[in-house]
CSV table of C-alpha atoms in Angstrom, one decimal:
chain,number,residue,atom,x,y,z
S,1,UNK,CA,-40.6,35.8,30.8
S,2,UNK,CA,-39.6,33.6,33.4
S,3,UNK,CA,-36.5,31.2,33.8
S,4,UNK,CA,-36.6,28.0,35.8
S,5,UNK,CA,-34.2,30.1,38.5
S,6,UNK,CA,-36.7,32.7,38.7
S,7,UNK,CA,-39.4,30.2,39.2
S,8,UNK,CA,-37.7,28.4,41.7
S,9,UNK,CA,-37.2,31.5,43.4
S,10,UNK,CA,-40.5,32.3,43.3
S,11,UNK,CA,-41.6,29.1,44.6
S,12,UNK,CA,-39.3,29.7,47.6
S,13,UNK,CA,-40.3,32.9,48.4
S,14,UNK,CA,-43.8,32.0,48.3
S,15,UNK,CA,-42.9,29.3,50.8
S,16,UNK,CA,-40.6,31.6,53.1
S,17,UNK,CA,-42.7,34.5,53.2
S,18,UNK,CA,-45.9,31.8,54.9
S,19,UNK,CA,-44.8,31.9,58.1
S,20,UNK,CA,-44.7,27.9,57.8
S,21,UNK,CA,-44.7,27.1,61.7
S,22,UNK,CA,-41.6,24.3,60.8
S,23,UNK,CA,-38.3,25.0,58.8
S,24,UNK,CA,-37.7,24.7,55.3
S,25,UNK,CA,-34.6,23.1,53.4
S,26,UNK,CA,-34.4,23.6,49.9
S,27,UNK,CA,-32.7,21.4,47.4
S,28,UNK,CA,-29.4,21.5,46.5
S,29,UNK,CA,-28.1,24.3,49.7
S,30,UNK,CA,-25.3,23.4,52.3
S,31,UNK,CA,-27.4,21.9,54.8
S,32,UNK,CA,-26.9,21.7,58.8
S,33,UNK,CA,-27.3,18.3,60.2
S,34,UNK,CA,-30.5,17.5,61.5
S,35,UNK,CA,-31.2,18.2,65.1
S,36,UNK,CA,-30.2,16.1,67.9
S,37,UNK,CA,-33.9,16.2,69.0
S,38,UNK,CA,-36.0,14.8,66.3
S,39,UNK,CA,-38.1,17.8,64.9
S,40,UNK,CA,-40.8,19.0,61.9
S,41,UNK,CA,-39.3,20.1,59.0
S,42,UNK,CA,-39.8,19.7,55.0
S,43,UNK,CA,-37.7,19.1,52.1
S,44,UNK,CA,-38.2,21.0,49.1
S,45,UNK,CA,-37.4,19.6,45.5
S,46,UNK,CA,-38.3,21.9,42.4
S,47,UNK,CA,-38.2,19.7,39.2
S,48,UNK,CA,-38.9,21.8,35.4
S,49,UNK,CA,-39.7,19.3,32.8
S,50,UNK,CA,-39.0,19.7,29.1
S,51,UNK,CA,-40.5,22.8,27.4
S,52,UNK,CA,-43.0,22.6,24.7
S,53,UNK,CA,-44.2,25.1,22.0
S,54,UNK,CA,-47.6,27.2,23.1
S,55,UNK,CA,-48.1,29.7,20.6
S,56,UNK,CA,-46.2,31.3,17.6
S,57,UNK,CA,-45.4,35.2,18.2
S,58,UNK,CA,-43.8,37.4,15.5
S,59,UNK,CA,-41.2,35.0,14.4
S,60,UNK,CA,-37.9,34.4,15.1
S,61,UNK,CA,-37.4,34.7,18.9
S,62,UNK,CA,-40.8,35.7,19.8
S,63,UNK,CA,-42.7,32.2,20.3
S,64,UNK,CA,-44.0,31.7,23.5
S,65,UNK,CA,-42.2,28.4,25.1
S,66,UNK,CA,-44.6,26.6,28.1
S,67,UNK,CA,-42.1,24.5,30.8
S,68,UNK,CA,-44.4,22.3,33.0
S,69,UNK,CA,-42.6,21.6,36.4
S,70,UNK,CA,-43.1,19.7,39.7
S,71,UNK,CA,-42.2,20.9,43.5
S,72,UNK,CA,-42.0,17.7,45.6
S,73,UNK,CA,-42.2,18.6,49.4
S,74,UNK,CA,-41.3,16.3,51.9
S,75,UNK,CA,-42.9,16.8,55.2
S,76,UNK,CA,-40.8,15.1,58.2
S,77,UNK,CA,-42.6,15.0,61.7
S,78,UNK,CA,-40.6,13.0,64.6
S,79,UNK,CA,-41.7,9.4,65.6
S,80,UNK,CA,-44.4,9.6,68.0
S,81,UNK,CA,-45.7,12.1,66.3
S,82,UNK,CA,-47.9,10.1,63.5
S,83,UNK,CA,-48.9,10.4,60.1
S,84,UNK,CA,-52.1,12.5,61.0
S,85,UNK,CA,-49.5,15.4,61.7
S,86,UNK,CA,-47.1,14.9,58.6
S,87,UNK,CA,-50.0,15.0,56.3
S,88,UNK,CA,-51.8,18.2,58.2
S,89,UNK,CA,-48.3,20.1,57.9
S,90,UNK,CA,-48.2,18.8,54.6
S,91,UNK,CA,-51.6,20.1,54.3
S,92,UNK,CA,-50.1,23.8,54.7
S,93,UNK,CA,-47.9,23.9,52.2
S,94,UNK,CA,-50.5,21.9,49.2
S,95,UNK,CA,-52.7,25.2,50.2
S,96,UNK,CA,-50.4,27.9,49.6
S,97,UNK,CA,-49.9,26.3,46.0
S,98,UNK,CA,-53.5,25.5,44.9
S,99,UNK,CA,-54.4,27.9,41.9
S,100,UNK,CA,-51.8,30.4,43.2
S,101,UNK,CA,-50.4,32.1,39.8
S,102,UNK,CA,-48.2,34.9,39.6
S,103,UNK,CA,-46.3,36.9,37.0
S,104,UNK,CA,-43.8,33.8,36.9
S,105,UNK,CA,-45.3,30.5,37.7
S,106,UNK,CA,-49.6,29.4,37.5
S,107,UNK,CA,-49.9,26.2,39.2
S,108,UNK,CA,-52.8,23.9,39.0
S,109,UNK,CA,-52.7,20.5,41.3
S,110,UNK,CA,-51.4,20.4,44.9
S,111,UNK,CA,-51.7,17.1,46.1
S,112,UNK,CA,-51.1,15.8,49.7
S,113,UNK,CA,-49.6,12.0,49.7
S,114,UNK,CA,-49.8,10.0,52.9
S,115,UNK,CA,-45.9,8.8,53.2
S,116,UNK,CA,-45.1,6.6,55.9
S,117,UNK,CA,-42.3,5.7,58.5
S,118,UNK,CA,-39.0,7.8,57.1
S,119,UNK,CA,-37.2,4.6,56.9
S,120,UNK,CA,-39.0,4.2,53.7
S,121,UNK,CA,-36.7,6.8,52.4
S,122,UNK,CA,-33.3,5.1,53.0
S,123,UNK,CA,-31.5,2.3,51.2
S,124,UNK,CA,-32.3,-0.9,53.0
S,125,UNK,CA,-29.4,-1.5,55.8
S,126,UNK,CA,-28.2,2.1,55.9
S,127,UNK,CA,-28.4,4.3,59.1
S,128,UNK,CA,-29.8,7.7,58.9
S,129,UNK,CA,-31.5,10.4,60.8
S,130,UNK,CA,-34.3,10.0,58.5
S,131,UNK,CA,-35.4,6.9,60.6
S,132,UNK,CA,-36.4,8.9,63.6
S,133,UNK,CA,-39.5,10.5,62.0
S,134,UNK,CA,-42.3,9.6,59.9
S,135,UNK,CA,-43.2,11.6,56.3
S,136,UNK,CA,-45.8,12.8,54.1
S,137,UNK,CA,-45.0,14.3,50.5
S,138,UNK,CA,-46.7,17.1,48.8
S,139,UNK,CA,-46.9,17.6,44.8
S,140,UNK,CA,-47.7,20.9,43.2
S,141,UNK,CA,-47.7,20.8,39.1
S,142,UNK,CA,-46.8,24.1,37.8
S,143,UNK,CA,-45.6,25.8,34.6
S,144,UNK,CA,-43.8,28.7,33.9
S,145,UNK,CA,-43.7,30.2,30.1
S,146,UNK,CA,-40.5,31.8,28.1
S,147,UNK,CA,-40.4,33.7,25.0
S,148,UNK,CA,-37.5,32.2,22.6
């Protein structure tokens, strides 16, 4: 059955192998510093929730364990470029997750939230690159089942 790495990297590759027409960054990789030229990109968060008991298999070792999870995307489009375009990029990545299932992960809901300026996203008087675009955020729910 599958592990929360394994659905992680099957959320990824679903997302790599798209042909997404803007970069991806993924949570918790070395990342490069944005461009000097403000341009699309999204943020992937993958976030497996605690496990609950689904069925009762031969005992011991054999029950069937369900873990919900949650990918939160953040779509980043540059200034300029408006909401209408952060939520229609968004758009693209809610679709490639709407009752898509697998052998490792069956998700359910993909959601498409209107964001806002990306200054939104930083604490209050802080400076970051994050202020030169505006955002829109995806949430998929998923699950993914173990045998324990």
């Amino acid at each position: 059955m599958t592990t929360a790495a394994q659905a992680f990297a099957a959320i990824r590759s679903r997302l790599e192998s798209e042909g997404l027409s803007f970069p991806l960054r993924f949570q918790g990789d070395t990342q490069e510093a944005l461009p000097g030229q403000p341009a699309p990109f999204a943020y992937v968060e993958f976030h497996p929730e605690r496990a609950v008991l689904a069925s009762f298999g031969g005992g011991r070792g054999e029950n069937r364990y369900r873990n919900p999870a949650r990918i939160d995307a953040y779509v980043f489009v540059p200034q300029g470029h408006g909401l209408v375009e952060a939520v229609t990029r968004a758009e693209q990545i809610a679709a490639l997750f709407r009752s898509f299932r697998d052998v490792d992960i069956s998700c359910f809901e993909a959601s498409v939230l209107s964001g806002g300026h990306g200054s939104e996203m930083t604490v209050p008087g802080m400076s970051s690159e994050v202020n030169n675009y505006w955002y829109a955020a995806v949430e998929v729910r998923l699950f993914f089942d173990q045998i324990g």
